[in-house]
Tab-separated table of C-alpha atoms and ligand atoms in Angstrom:
chain	number	residue	atom	x	y	z
A	1	UNK	CA	7.718	7.667	-28.425
A	2	UNK	CA	5.352	10.589	-27.925
A	3	UNK	CA	6.245	13.569	-25.772
A	4	UNK	CA	4.042	15.050	-23.083
A	5	UNK	CA	4.010	18.508	-21.533
A	6	UNK	CA	2.350	18.906	-18.137
A	7	UNK	CA	1.656	22.617	-17.845
A	8	UNK	CA	0.930	24.950	-14.978
A	9	UNK	CA	0.522	22.562	-12.065
A	10	UNK	CA	2.105	22.811	-8.642
A	11	UNK	CA	5.070	20.447	-8.814
A	12	UNK	CA	5.560	18.935	-5.395
A	13	UNK	CA	8.345	16.478	-4.591
A	14	UNK	CA	9.861	16.853	-1.116
A	15	UNK	CA	12.764	14.532	-1.999
A	16	UNK	CA	13.768	16.938	-4.786
A	17	UNK	CA	13.057	20.163	-2.871
A	18	UNK	CA	10.466	20.928	-5.508
A	19	UNK	CA	7.412	22.977	-4.570
A	20	UNK	CA	6.144	25.515	-7.065
A	21	UNK	CA	4.336	26.157	-10.297
A	22	UNK	CA	6.299	24.455	-13.072
A	23	UNK	CA	5.919	22.822	-16.449
A	24	UNK	CA	7.261	19.323	-16.884
A	25	UNK	CA	8.369	18.006	-20.274
A	26	UNK	CA	8.468	14.247	-20.742
A	27	UNK	CA	10.037	12.400	-23.654
A	28	UNK	CA	10.688	8.701	-24.203
A	29	UNK	CA	9.440	7.900	-20.705
A	30	UNK	CA	11.918	10.232	-19.038
A	31	UNK	CA	11.523	13.714	-17.490
A	32	UNK	CA	13.558	16.018	-19.772
A	33	UNK	CA	12.855	19.437	-18.318
A	34	UNK	CA	11.274	20.980	-15.213
A	35	UNK	CA	10.938	24.753	-15.558
A	36	UNK	CA	8.364	27.504	-15.795
A	37	UNK	CA	7.162	28.650	-19.184
A	38	UNK	CA	8.202	25.690	-21.345
A	39	UNK	CA	6.723	26.377	-24.798
A	40	UNK	CA	4.114	24.094	-26.351
A	41	UNK	CA	6.375	21.784	-28.258
A	42	UNK	CA	5.139	18.390	-27.151
A	43	UNK	CA	2.852	15.950	-28.944
A	44	UNK	CA	0.389	16.324	-26.110
A	45	UNK	CA	-0.136	19.058	-23.541
A	46	UNK	CA	-1.897	18.494	-20.247
A	47	UNK	CA	-3.354	21.510	-18.468
A	48	UNK	CA	-2.607	20.964	-14.774
A	49	UNK	CA	-3.532	24.418	-13.471
A	50	UNK	CA	-4.967	24.220	-9.958
A	51	UNK	CA	-3.634	20.698	-9.549
A	52	UNK	CA	-0.772	18.980	-7.777
A	53	UNK	CA	1.866	17.265	-9.907
A	54	UNK	CA	3.426	14.579	-7.724
A	55	UNK	CA	5.874	11.751	-8.208
A	56	UNK	CA	3.741	8.653	-8.893
A	57	UNK	CA	2.152	7.007	-5.873
A	58	UNK	CA	3.543	3.652	-4.805
A	59	UNK	CA	1.388	1.145	-2.924
A	60	UNK	CA	3.601	-1.468	-1.291
A	61	UNK	CA	0.760	-3.680	-0.074
A	62	UNK	CA	-1.890	-4.979	-2.470
A	63	UNK	CA	-3.516	-8.311	-3.246
A	64	UNK	CA	-4.189	-8.766	-6.952
A	65	UNK	CA	-5.403	-12.375	-6.583
A	66	UNK	CA	-3.818	-13.651	-9.799
A	67	UNK	CA	-3.034	-16.507	-10.085
A	68	UNK	CA	-5.789	-18.532	-8.458
A	69	UNK	CA	-8.226	-15.904	-7.191
A	70	UNK	CA	-9.469	-14.473	-10.499
A	71	UNK	CA	-13.057	-14.665	-9.252
A	72	UNK	CA	-12.177	-11.623	-7.081
A	73	UNK	CA	-9.511	-9.736	-9.060
A	74	UNK	CA	-7.070	-10.109	-11.939
A	75	UNK	CA	-3.855	-8.276	-12.671
A	76	UNK	CA	-5.777	-6.316	-15.295
A	77	UNK	CA	-8.649	-5.180	-13.062
A	78	UNK	CA	-6.398	-4.623	-10.052
A	79	UNK	CA	-3.912	-2.531	-12.019
A	80	UNK	CA	-6.755	-0.563	-13.632
A	81	UNK	CA	-7.966	0.236	-10.117
A	82	UNK	CA	-4.407	1.192	-9.144
A	83	UNK	CA	-3.921	3.769	-11.891
A	84	UNK	CA	-7.421	5.166	-11.293
A	85	UNK	CA	-6.326	5.750	-7.696
A	86	UNK	CA	-3.166	7.546	-8.847
A	87	UNK	CA	-0.778	4.644	-8.207
A	88	UNK	CA	1.987	4.200	-10.777
A	89	UNK	CA	3.518	1.208	-8.999
A	90	UNK	CA	2.179	-1.502	-6.710
A	91	UNK	CA	3.641	-4.428	-4.812
A	92	UNK	CA	1.418	-7.498	-4.828
A	93	UNK	CA	1.642	-9.806	-1.832
A	94	UNK	CA	2.620	-13.411	-2.538
A	95	UNK	CA	-0.416	-15.155	-0.994
A	96	UNK	CA	-1.893	-16.194	-4.322
A	97	UNK	CA	-2.595	-19.754	-5.451
A	98	UNK	CA	0.115	-20.861	-5.875
A	99	UNK	CA	2.091	-18.776	-3.403
A	100	UNK	CA	4.844	-16.689	-5.040
A	101	UNK	CA	7.736	-18.658	-3.576
A	102	UNK	CA	9.641	-19.446	-6.777
A	103	UNK	CA	11.598	-17.108	-9.124
A	104	UNK	CA	9.627	-18.243	-12.162
A	105	UNK	CA	6.383	-17.047	-10.549
A	106	UNK	CA	7.933	-13.646	-9.825
A	107	UNK	CA	9.060	-13.320	-13.441
A	108	UNK	CA	5.668	-14.367	-14.797
A	109	UNK	CA	3.858	-11.729	-12.709
A	110	UNK	CA	6.215	-8.972	-13.875
A	111	UNK	CA	5.958	-10.010	-17.537
A	112	UNK	CA	2.181	-10.181	-17.483
A	113	UNK	CA	1.955	-6.772	-15.816
A	114	UNK	CA	4.318	-5.263	-18.387
A	115	UNK	CA	2.093	-6.500	-21.189
A	116	UNK	CA	-0.888	-4.732	-19.616
A	117	UNK	CA	0.928	-1.378	-19.637
A	118	UNK	CA	-0.886	0.050	-16.606
A	119	UNK	CA	0.925	0.407	-13.257
A	120	UNK	CA	4.363	-1.054	-12.645
A	121	UNK	CA	4.423	-4.194	-10.556
A	122	UNK	CA	7.165	-5.025	-8.056
A	123	UNK	CA	6.295	-8.394	-6.538
A	124	UNK	CA	6.824	-9.294	-2.910
A	125	UNK	CA	7.927	-12.922	-2.611
A	126	UNK	CA	7.211	-15.341	0.205
A	127	UNK	CA	9.548	-15.692	3.187
A	128	UNK	CA	8.823	-19.427	3.493
A	129	UNK	CA	7.852	-22.038	0.914
A	130	UNK	CA	4.047	-21.902	0.482
A	131	UNK	CA	4.194	-19.298	3.287
A	132	UNK	CA	3.693	-22.184	5.690
A	133	UNK	CA	6.470	-21.136	8.047
A	134	UNK	CA	8.657	-24.218	7.625
A	135	UNK	CA	11.524	-23.712	5.163
A	136	UNK	CA	12.954	-20.464	3.785
A	137	UNK	CA	12.545	-19.582	0.127
A	138	UNK	CA	15.616	-18.854	-1.999
A	139	UNK	CA	15.788	-15.136	-1.268
A	140	UNK	CA	18.772	-14.540	-3.543
A	141	UNK	CA	17.099	-16.137	-6.567
A	142	UNK	CA	13.831	-14.332	-5.858
A	143	UNK	CA	15.527	-10.924	-5.728
A	144	UNK	CA	17.381	-11.727	-8.928
A	145	UNK	CA	13.999	-12.494	-10.529
A	146	UNK	CA	12.671	-9.088	-9.468
A	147	UNK	CA	11.178	-9.477	-5.985
A	148	UNK	CA	11.647	-6.309	-3.902
A	149	UNK	CA	10.693	-7.581	-0.436
A	150	UNK	CA	9.631	-10.723	1.427
A	151	UNK	CA	6.502	-11.491	3.396
A	152	UNK	CA	4.270	-14.383	4.415
A	153	UNK	CA	1.401	-11.858	4.510
A	154	UNK	CA	-1.971	-13.233	5.344
A	155	UNK	CA	-0.032	-14.752	8.210
A	156	UNK	CA	2.939	-13.712	10.345
A	157	UNK	CA	6.395	-15.169	9.830
A	158	UNK	CA	5.739	-18.224	11.918
A	159	UNK	CA	8.550	-18.287	14.465
A	160	UNK	CA	11.253	-15.991	15.797
A	161	UNK	CA	13.837	-18.498	14.587
A	162	UNK	CA	12.549	-18.416	11.019
A	163	UNK	CA	12.393	-14.614	11.196
A	164	UNK	CA	16.008	-14.491	12.299
A	165	UNK	CA	17.198	-16.681	9.429
A	166	UNK	CA	15.048	-14.729	6.941
A	167	UNK	CA	16.411	-11.412	8.189
A	168	UNK	CA	20.016	-12.556	7.927
A	169	UNK	CA	19.439	-13.448	4.269
A	170	UNK	CA	17.325	-10.380	3.580
A	171	UNK	CA	20.041	-8.120	4.930
A	172	UNK	CA	22.512	-9.738	2.523
A	173	UNK	CA	20.257	-9.123	-0.483
A	174	UNK	CA	19.273	-5.636	0.700
A	175	UNK	CA	15.514	-6.194	0.861
A	176	UNK	CA	13.079	-5.687	3.745
A	177	UNK	CA	11.068	-8.367	5.509
A	178	UNK	CA	7.452	-7.206	5.695
A	179	UNK	CA	5.573	-8.845	8.526
A	180	UNK	CA	1.869	-9.262	9.071
A	181	UNK	CA	2.160	-8.983	12.836
A	182	UNK	CA	-0.231	-11.345	14.537
A	183	UNK	CA	0.117	-14.101	17.096
A	184	UNK	CA	-2.440	-16.686	15.977
A	185	UNK	CA	-2.569	-18.200	19.459
A	186	UNK	CA	-3.902	-14.847	20.710
A	187	UNK	CA	-6.212	-13.930	17.819
A	188	UNK	CA	-7.416	-17.532	17.715
A	189	UNK	CA	-10.707	-17.660	15.756
A	190	UNK	CA	-11.331	-13.979	16.404
A	191	UNK	CA	-13.187	-12.119	13.648
A	192	UNK	CA	-13.169	-8.471	14.772
A	193	UNK	CA	-11.529	-6.212	17.340
A	194	UNK	CA	-11.936	-7.410	20.913
A	195	UNK	CA	-13.941	-4.888	22.912
A	196	UNK	CA	-17.394	-3.551	23.638
A	197	UNK	CA	-18.580	-3.609	20.019
A	198	UNK	CA	-17.633	-7.279	19.606
A	199	UNK	CA	-19.343	-8.061	22.897
A	200	UNK	CA	-22.499	-6.240	21.763
A	201	UNK	CA	-22.511	-8.049	18.413
A	202	UNK	CA	-21.717	-11.394	19.997
A	203	UNK	CA	-18.579	-11.833	17.855
A	204	UNK	CA	-15.270	-13.322	18.955
A	205	UNK	CA	-12.592	-10.670	19.430
A	206	UNK	CA	-8.998	-10.272	18.270
A	207	UNK	CA	-7.085	-8.561	21.097
A	208	UNK	CA	-4.526	-5.799	20.504
A	209	UNK	CA	-1.898	-7.970	22.182
A	210	UNK	CA	-2.066	-10.381	19.231
A	211	UNK	CA	-0.469	-7.671	17.079
A	212	UNK	CA	1.684	-6.178	19.827
A	213	UNK	CA	3.605	-9.288	20.855
A	214	UNK	CA	4.513	-9.978	17.231
A	215	UNK	CA	5.701	-6.391	16.645
A	216	UNK	CA	7.812	-6.678	19.817
A	217	UNK	CA	9.311	-9.997	18.673
A	218	UNK	CA	10.121	-8.642	15.223
A	219	UNK	CA	11.691	-5.446	16.559
A	220	UNK	CA	13.971	-7.446	18.828
A	221	UNK	CA	15.044	-9.775	16.016
A	222	UNK	CA	15.525	-6.839	13.625
A	223	UNK	CA	17.706	-5.062	16.148
A	224	UNK	CA	19.843	-8.146	16.701
A	225	UNK	CA	20.294	-8.890	12.981
A	226	UNK	CA	20.533	-5.337	11.654
A	227	UNK	CA	18.001	-6.226	8.977
A	228	UNK	CA	15.231	-3.961	7.682
A	229	UNK	CA	11.863	-4.798	9.235
A	230	UNK	CA	8.750	-3.290	7.693
A	231	UNK	CA	5.608	-3.656	9.791
A	232	UNK	CA	2.538	-4.074	7.595
A	233	UNK	CA	-0.860	-2.517	8.336
A	234	UNK	CA	-0.074	-1.402	11.860
A	235	UNK	CA	-3.284	-0.859	13.845
A	236	UNK	CA	-2.739	-0.562	17.608
A	237	UNK	CA	-1.589	2.256	19.885
A	238	UNK	CA	1.051	0.014	21.450
A	239	UNK	CA	2.469	-1.012	18.056
A	240	UNK	CA	2.808	2.663	17.059
A	241	UNK	CA	4.634	3.345	20.319
A	242	UNK	CA	6.958	0.356	19.902
A	243	UNK	CA	7.915	1.374	16.359
A	244	UNK	CA	8.535	4.920	17.604
A	245	UNK	CA	10.839	3.609	20.335
A	246	UNK	CA	12.507	1.195	17.893
A	247	UNK	CA	13.390	4.067	15.586
A	248	UNK	CA	14.795	6.007	18.512
A	249	UNK	CA	16.964	2.995	19.378
A	250	UNK	CA	18.297	2.904	15.824
A	251	UNK	CA	16.503	-0.272	14.747
A	252	UNK	CA	16.002	-0.445	10.978
A	253	UNK	CA	12.208	-0.391	11.125
A	254	UNK	CA	9.601	1.184	8.894
A	255	UNK	CA	5.837	0.769	8.975
A	256	UNK	CA	2.661	1.403	7.037
A	257	UNK	CA	-0.949	2.112	7.939
A	258	UNK	CA	-4.013	1.593	5.776
A	259	UNK	CA	-6.643	4.214	4.981
A	260	UNK	CA	-9.299	2.108	6.739
A	261	UNK	CA	-7.278	2.033	9.950
A	262	UNK	CA	-6.853	5.832	9.954
A	263	UNK	CA	-10.496	6.454	8.993
A	264	UNK	CA	-12.688	3.981	10.910
A	265	UNK	CA	-13.093	2.310	14.293
A	266	UNK	CA	-14.666	-1.040	15.146
A	267	UNK	CA	-18.016	0.758	15.392
A	268	UNK	CA	-18.059	0.501	11.576
A	269	UNK	CA	-18.539	-3.259	11.865
A	270	UNK	CA	-22.009	-2.722	13.319
A	271	UNK	CA	-22.923	-0.583	10.309
A	272	UNK	CA	-21.119	-2.291	7.434
A	273	UNK	CA	-20.946	-5.936	8.485
A	274	UNK	CA	-18.532	-8.040	6.432
A	275	UNK	CA	-17.531	-4.976	4.348
A	276	UNK	CA	-15.724	-3.839	7.513
A	277	UNK	CA	-14.133	-7.217	8.260
A	278	UNK	CA	-10.390	-7.185	7.788
A	279	UNK	CA	-7.220	-8.365	9.495
A	280	UNK	CA	-5.903	-6.629	11.504
A	281	UNK	CA	-9.393	-5.517	12.472
A	282	UNK	CA	-10.630	-1.954	12.816
A	283	UNK	CA	-9.652	-0.957	16.337
A	284	UNK	CA	-10.851	1.380	19.090
A	285	UNK	CA	-11.022	5.184	18.983
A	286	UNK	CA	-7.909	5.280	21.192
A	287	UNK	CA	-5.964	3.202	18.664
A	288	UNK	CA	-7.223	5.359	15.787
A	289	UNK	CA	-5.980	8.489	17.579
A	290	UNK	CA	-2.588	6.852	18.170
A	291	UNK	CA	-2.342	5.900	14.495
A	292	UNK	CA	-3.167	9.485	13.479
A	293	UNK	CA	-0.549	10.817	15.912
A	294	UNK	CA	1.990	8.355	14.478
A	295	UNK	CA	1.246	9.599	10.973
A	296	UNK	CA	1.597	13.234	12.026
A	297	UNK	CA	4.906	12.808	13.907
A	298	UNK	CA	6.591	10.694	11.221
A	299	UNK	CA	6.571	7.378	13.092
A	300	UNK	CA	4.414	6.029	10.274
A	301	UNK	CA	6.458	5.900	7.074
A	302	UNK	CA	3.818	5.240	4.483
A	303	UNK	CA	0.222	4.652	3.555
A	304	UNK	CA	-0.489	1.274	1.975
A	305	UNK	CA	-3.937	0.080	1.020
A	306	UNK	CA	-3.848	-3.673	1.776
A	307	UNK	CA	-6.273	-3.745	-1.183
A	308	UNK	CA	-7.935	-7.126	-0.615
A	309	UNK	CA	-10.674	-7.867	-3.135
A	310	UNK	CA	-13.242	-10.584	-2.459
A	311	UNK	CA	-16.072	-11.500	-4.828
A	312	UNK	CA	-19.560	-10.562	-3.556
A	313	UNK	CA	-20.548	-14.190	-2.942
A	314	UNK	CA	-17.618	-14.569	-0.541
A	315	UNK	CA	-18.465	-11.439	1.437
A	316	UNK	CA	-22.145	-12.470	1.482
A	317	UNK	CA	-21.341	-15.230	3.971
A	318	UNK	CA	-21.979	-14.777	7.702
A	319	UNK	CA	-19.635	-12.427	9.540
A	320	UNK	CA	-17.746	-15.317	11.104
A	321	UNK	CA	-17.313	-17.144	7.776
A	322	UNK	CA	-16.654	-14.273	5.336
A	323	UNK	CA	-13.021	-13.670	4.368
A	324	UNK	CA	-10.967	-10.808	5.830
A	325	UNK	CA	-10.196	-7.797	3.625
A	326	UNK	CA	-11.453	-4.679	1.866
A	327	UNK	CA	-10.550	-3.019	-1.423
A	328	UNK	CA	-8.759	0.313	-1.221
A	329	UNK	CA	-6.839	1.401	-4.326
A	330	UNK	CA	-9.504	3.786	-5.596
A	331	UNK	CA	-10.274	5.435	-2.245
A	332	UNK	CA	-6.798	5.794	-0.704
A	333	UNK	CA	-6.004	9.276	-2.006
A	334	UNK	CA	-9.496	10.631	-1.340
A	335	UNK	CA	-9.437	9.282	2.217
A	336	UNK	CA	-5.896	10.502	2.881
A	337	UNK	CA	-6.739	13.971	1.555
A	338	UNK	CA	-10.035	14.144	3.456
A	339	UNK	CA	-8.990	12.580	6.767
A	340	UNK	CA	-5.391	13.803	6.959
A	341	UNK	CA	-4.782	16.887	4.794
A	342	UNK	CA	-8.105	18.740	4.747
A	343	UNK	CA	-8.511	18.015	8.469
A	344	UNK	CA	-5.228	19.874	9.044
A	345	UNK	CA	-3.306	16.909	10.486
A	346	UNK	CA	-0.583	16.817	7.807
A	347	UNK	CA	0.605	18.972	4.911
A	348	UNK	CA	0.273	18.133	1.227
A	349	UNK	CA	4.034	17.600	1.083
A	350	UNK	CA	3.770	15.087	3.936
A	351	UNK	CA	1.009	13.235	2.064
A	352	UNK	CA	3.350	12.853	-0.914
A	353	UNK	CA	6.078	11.537	1.380
A	354	UNK	CA	3.606	8.943	2.723
A	355	UNK	CA	2.271	7.891	-0.676
A	356	UNK	CA	5.309	8.189	-2.933
A	357	UNK	CA	8.701	9.154	-1.489
A	358	UNK	CA	8.819	6.750	1.443
A	359	UNK	CA	7.157	3.683	-0.078
A	360	UNK	CA	9.532	4.019	-3.052
A	361	UNK	CA	12.486	4.184	-0.664
A	362	UNK	CA	11.315	1.176	1.312
A	363	UNK	CA	11.177	-1.139	-1.708
A	364	UNK	CA	14.091	0.612	-3.444
A	365	UNK	CA	13.755	-1.268	-6.741
A	366	UNK	CA	16.975	-1.623	-8.665
A	367	UNK	CA	15.193	-1.516	-12.023
A	368	UNK	CA	13.155	1.394	-13.400
A	369	UNK	CA	14.282	3.535	-10.497
A	370	UNK	CA	14.484	5.736	-8.729
A	371	UNK	CA	10.770	5.936	-8.094
A	372	UNK	CA	9.209	8.527	-5.820
A	373	UNK	CA	10.963	11.509	-7.378
A	374	UNK	CA	10.410	14.269	-9.920
A	375	UNK	CA	13.762	15.133	-11.433
A	376	UNK	CA	15.309	15.699	-14.829
A	377	UNK	CA	16.644	12.413	-16.185
A	378	UNK	CA	14.347	10.419	-13.911
A	379	UNK	CA	11.537	8.055	-14.751
A	380	UNK	CA	8.342	9.851	-15.796
A	381	UNK	CA	5.978	8.191	-13.321
A	382	UNK	CA	3.725	11.069	-12.354
A	383	UNK	CA	0.423	11.474	-10.524
A	384	UNK	CA	-1.607	14.604	-11.196
A	385	UNK	CA	-4.344	15.161	-8.635
A	386	UNK	CA	-6.930	17.749	-7.793
A	387	UNK	CA	-6.731	18.394	-4.043
A	388	UNK	CA	-10.145	20.029	-3.832
A	389	UNK	CA	-12.225	17.902	-6.183
A	390	UNK	CA	-15.310	16.709	-4.300
A	391	UNK	CA	-16.684	13.360	-5.361
A	392	UNK	CA	-18.682	10.438	-4.076
A	393	UNK	CA	-17.208	6.956	-4.145
A	394	UNK	CA	-19.493	4.302	-5.589
A	395	UNK	CA	-17.922	0.878	-5.278
A	396	UNK	CA	-20.154	-0.475	-8.065
A	397	UNK	CA	-18.554	1.979	-10.506
A	398	UNK	CA	-15.024	1.058	-9.511
A	399	UNK	CA	-12.468	-0.626	-11.725
A	400	UNK	CA	-11.660	-3.332	-9.250
A	401	UNK	CA	-13.485	-6.560	-9.973
A	402	UNK	CA	-14.714	-6.579	-6.369
A	403	UNK	CA	-16.939	-4.193	-4.418
A	404	UNK	CA	-16.059	-4.931	-0.808
A	405	UNK	CA	-15.580	-1.471	0.653
A	406	UNK	CA	-16.969	0.143	3.806
A	407	UNK	CA	-16.578	3.524	2.055
A	408	UNK	CA	-19.300	2.983	-0.535
A	409	UNK	CA	-21.274	6.236	-0.785
A	410	UNK	CA	-18.653	8.322	1.089
A	411	UNK	CA	-18.105	11.908	0.005
A	412	UNK	CA	-14.387	12.549	-0.447
A	413	UNK	CA	-12.312	15.592	-1.320
A	414	UNK	CA	-9.290	15.035	-3.540
A	415	UNK	CA	-8.827	12.711	-6.520
A	416	UNK	CA	-6.280	11.673	-9.118
A	417	UNK	CA	-7.049	13.215	-12.494
A	418	UNK	CA	-4.197	11.878	-14.641
A	419	UNK	CA	-1.766	9.046	-14.028
A	420	UNK	CA	1.410	8.805	-16.093
A	421	UNK	CA	3.610	5.691	-16.156
A	422	UNK	CA	6.887	5.774	-18.103
A	423	UNK	CA	5.697	8.917	-19.877
A	424	UNK	CA	2.399	7.390	-21.028
A	425	UNK	CA	-1.002	8.541	-19.794
A	426	UNK	CA	-2.542	5.356	-18.372
A	427	UNK	CA	-5.499	6.980	-16.628
A	428	UNK	CA	-7.481	10.143	-17.160
A	429	UNK	CA	-10.447	11.023	-14.975
A	430	UNK	CA	-13.577	11.445	-17.075
B	501	ZN	ZN1	-1.688	-8.852	6.270
C-alpha cells in the first residue's frame, strides 16, 4: 500500500497532547511517525503548511437514507458529502426502510460502505423492532454485527419502561442509548418552534417542554440504571441546564448539538421556509445563547450534523406537509469555524474535541479504533483543514444528492482540504 507524508501542518490532537508543526508519515493505513523534518521518502507528499492536521472528524448522527430512501440520498452520495466535509467516519441512524433492527441489516450497511472506500460507517441500530416502541431489538446480536449505539431516532424511545429495559441491556454491551428527546403528546402536530414567529406565520408550534420532559425522563432512568445516555440534537436552554446538572450528579450523560441549532433561530423559518424545517425545530435567541454557552463550558460533548437529506419534490410541499430535516455534512466545519472559533467562543483545540475526540469516545468502536487520535501506531484517519479559507456554500454544487439547506449562499471561513481514511486520500478540495 502506498505511503503518504503530510508535511508542515499544525498537528492538533488534544487527546494526544499534540499541538505543533509536525510531519506525519503514514504507511499501510497506519501512522508510522510524527516528528518535525521527516525527509521526503513517501510515495506521495502533501504540503499542509498553514493548515491544521486533525484526527479525522466523526459525525455520530447522519441519515444516509439507504435502503429505501434513495430518492434523497444513497450511501455513495452521503459518504461523498461526508468526506468533502472532513468526516472520516459517520454513524447512520436506523430509520431507513426497512429500519435497521436486525444484525444482517447492520452487516450489509457496513459491507456496502467498505466497498465504496470513502468514510467509515458505524451503524446505529434501533432500540425497538421497527422503532415502533413495542419490543426491544436483540442488542447483543446487533453489537456483535457492528452496531455502536442504539436509537429510535426520528422518534423518542416510546416509554420510560422501554428505556429502562434498553438501558439495562445497553449497559451490558457497553453501548450508549441515543435518544431523540420529544414527547409527541406535547409537540402534537407542531411544525416549528412555538413562539412569536410561529404565531406570526400562522404555524402550529412545538413547545420547548416537549424536548425538556423527555430529557428529564431519560436522565432519571440513566441515573437509576447506570447506563450511558446520549441526548441527540439538544436544542433548548432547559435541556442544556439539565444535562449540565446531570453531569454534576455523576449521571453517565453526553449530548450533541447540530450546526443549525448553534447558528440559527426560528426567525430563519420566515426567510427559508421548508429549508429551515427540522425536528427539533430552530428555537429562540435565548435557547441559541444557552446552546452556545453549553458548547463553551463543555456541557455539550460534540457537534453532530443530523444530516437529513430530502429530495427537492419533498421539500417543495407546504410547510405543514414537508418533511423535517436539513443536510449538514458539507457545512458543519465551516459553520463551526465561523460561528464558534472565529467568533472567539471556543479554541481550535476545543473544536477538534467536539468534532473528533469526543464523538469517537462516545461510540468507542471496537474495530478500526481508536478513532479521534493522532498517534504513532494508530489508524491514519486524518482531516486536513484550512482554518482561514473563505468560501461560499452553494447547495447545488454539493455532493449530497439533496439540496435542503438553509445555509445556501452563506459565506463561511474554514474548510477541509484533504480527508484521509485508513491512509488513503479520499477527498481533496479542488
Ligand atoms: Zn432526531
